[in-house]
Coordinates of C-alpha atoms in Angstrom, one line a residue:
T196 CA 27.5 108.9 -190.9
G197 CA 25.7 105.6 -191.4
T198 CA 26.2 102.7 -193.7
S199 CA 24.0 100.9 -196.2
L200 CA 25.3 97.4 -195.1
A201 CA 25.7 95.8 -191.7
N202 CA 28.1 93.0 -190.7
G203 CA 26.9 89.7 -192.2
D204 CA 24.9 91.4 -195.1
T205 CA 25.4 90.0 -198.6
L206 CA 26.5 92.3 -201.3
N207 CA 23.7 94.2 -203.0
F208 CA 22.1 92.6 -206.1
I209 CA 24.3 89.4 -205.8
P210 CA 22.1 86.3 -205.8
D211 CA 22.5 83.5 -203.2
Y212 CA 23.4 81.2 -206.1
S213 CA 22.9 80.8 -209.8
Y214 CA 23.5 78.0 -212.3
S215 CA 22.6 77.0 -215.8
L216 CA 22.4 73.8 -217.8
S217 CA 22.3 73.3 -221.5
A218 CA 22.2 70.4 -223.9
N219 CA 22.5 70.1 -227.7
Y220 CA 21.3 67.1 -229.6
D221 CA 21.8 66.4 -233.4
I222 CA 18.9 64.5 -234.9
R223 CA 17.8 63.2 -238.4
W224 CA 14.4 64.1 -239.6
F225 CA 12.7 61.3 -241.5
G226 CA 16.1 59.7 -241.8
R227 CA 17.1 62.2 -244.4
H228 CA 17.5 65.8 -243.1
D229 CA 19.9 67.0 -240.4
G230 CA 18.2 68.5 -237.4
F231 CA 19.1 69.9 -234.0
M232 CA 17.6 70.5 -230.6
R233 CA 18.8 72.7 -227.8
V234 CA 17.4 73.0 -224.3
D235 CA 18.6 75.6 -221.7
Y236 CA 17.6 75.8 -218.1
S237 CA 18.8 78.4 -215.6
E238 CA 18.0 79.3 -212.0
K239 CA 18.9 82.4 -210.1
G240 CA 18.5 82.5 -206.3
K241 CA 17.2 85.4 -204.2
A242 CA 19.2 88.6 -204.1
K243 CA 18.9 91.4 -201.5
Y244 CA 19.4 95.1 -201.6
Y245 CA 20.1 97.1 -198.4
L246 CA 19.8 100.8 -197.7
R247 CA 19.9 100.6 -194.0
D248 CA 20.4 104.4 -193.6
L249 CA 16.8 104.7 -195.0
G250 CA 15.5 101.6 -193.3
L251 CA 15.1 99.7 -196.6
V252 CA 15.8 96.0 -197.2
D253 CA 14.3 94.2 -200.2
E254 CA 14.7 90.8 -201.7
S255 CA 14.1 89.4 -205.2
E256 CA 12.4 86.0 -206.0
V257 CA 14.0 82.8 -207.2
V258 CA 13.8 82.8 -211.0
N259 CA 13.7 79.7 -213.2
L260 CA 13.9 79.9 -217.0
L261 CA 13.5 77.1 -219.6
N262 CA 14.2 77.6 -223.3
L263 CA 13.9 75.2 -226.2
R264 CA 14.9 75.4 -229.9
I265 CA 14.2 72.6 -232.4
G266 CA 15.0 72.8 -236.1
A267 CA 16.1 71.2 -239.4
T268 CA 18.7 71.9 -242.0
Y269 CA 18.1 71.4 -245.7
R270 CA 21.0 72.3 -247.9
S271 CA 21.7 76.0 -247.0
L272 CA 18.4 76.6 -245.2
D273 CA 17.9 76.3 -241.4
V274 CA 14.4 76.4 -240.1
A275 CA 13.7 76.4 -236.3
V276 CA 10.9 76.8 -233.8
S277 CA 11.7 78.1 -230.4
G278 CA 10.2 78.8 -227.0
E279 CA 11.6 81.0 -224.3
N280 CA 10.5 81.0 -220.6
L281 CA 8.4 77.9 -221.2
L282 CA 7.7 77.7 -217.4
G283 CA 6.1 81.1 -217.5
D284 CA 8.1 82.4 -214.6
D285 CA 7.3 86.1 -214.0
D286 CA 8.9 86.5 -210.6
Q287 CA 10.8 89.6 -209.6
M288 CA 14.4 89.3 -210.8
N289 CA 16.0 92.0 -208.7
P290 CA 15.2 93.9 -205.5
S291 CA 12.7 96.7 -206.1
V292 CA 14.0 99.2 -203.5
V293 CA 13.8 102.2 -205.8
G294 CA 10.3 101.4 -207.0
F295 CA 11.1 99.5 -210.3
Y296 CA 12.1 95.9 -210.9
A297 CA 12.8 93.6 -213.8
R298 CA 10.9 90.5 -214.7
P299 CA 11.8 87.8 -217.2
R300 CA 10.6 88.1 -220.7
P301 CA 7.1 86.5 -220.9
R302 CA 6.6 83.1 -222.4
T303 CA 7.5 83.6 -226.1
F304 CA 7.4 81.4 -229.1
G305 CA 9.2 82.0 -232.4
L306 CA 9.9 80.7 -235.9
S307 CA 13.2 81.5 -237.7
A308 CA 14.7 80.7 -241.0
T309 CA 18.3 81.3 -242.1
Y310 CA 19.7 80.9 -245.5
T311 CA 23.4 80.7 -246.0
F312 CA 25.0 81.5 -249.4

């Protein structure tokens, strides 16, 4: 019987590397209202998938994601605007050996309001 991996192959679906960075910053809007800002960045390196018995080897792309959220707090109300995948990265996130693959969520913008009582 054959094997799906050969000596020296990486594990299937495990990226070469991955990391993420995030920062939170408290601000004052107009000197009166509490505010906040959060930025997140992550990068995932290439990942491979091997099915050597079938002669298949595939590799994903490097994926970079940048997210931002900015808001203000007034008494019990939080209002924020946000953006996800601001770089617009749509590269393949995982190997597509079996004919399907995942991509990051498209660039998305949002508005949220939260009232605490």
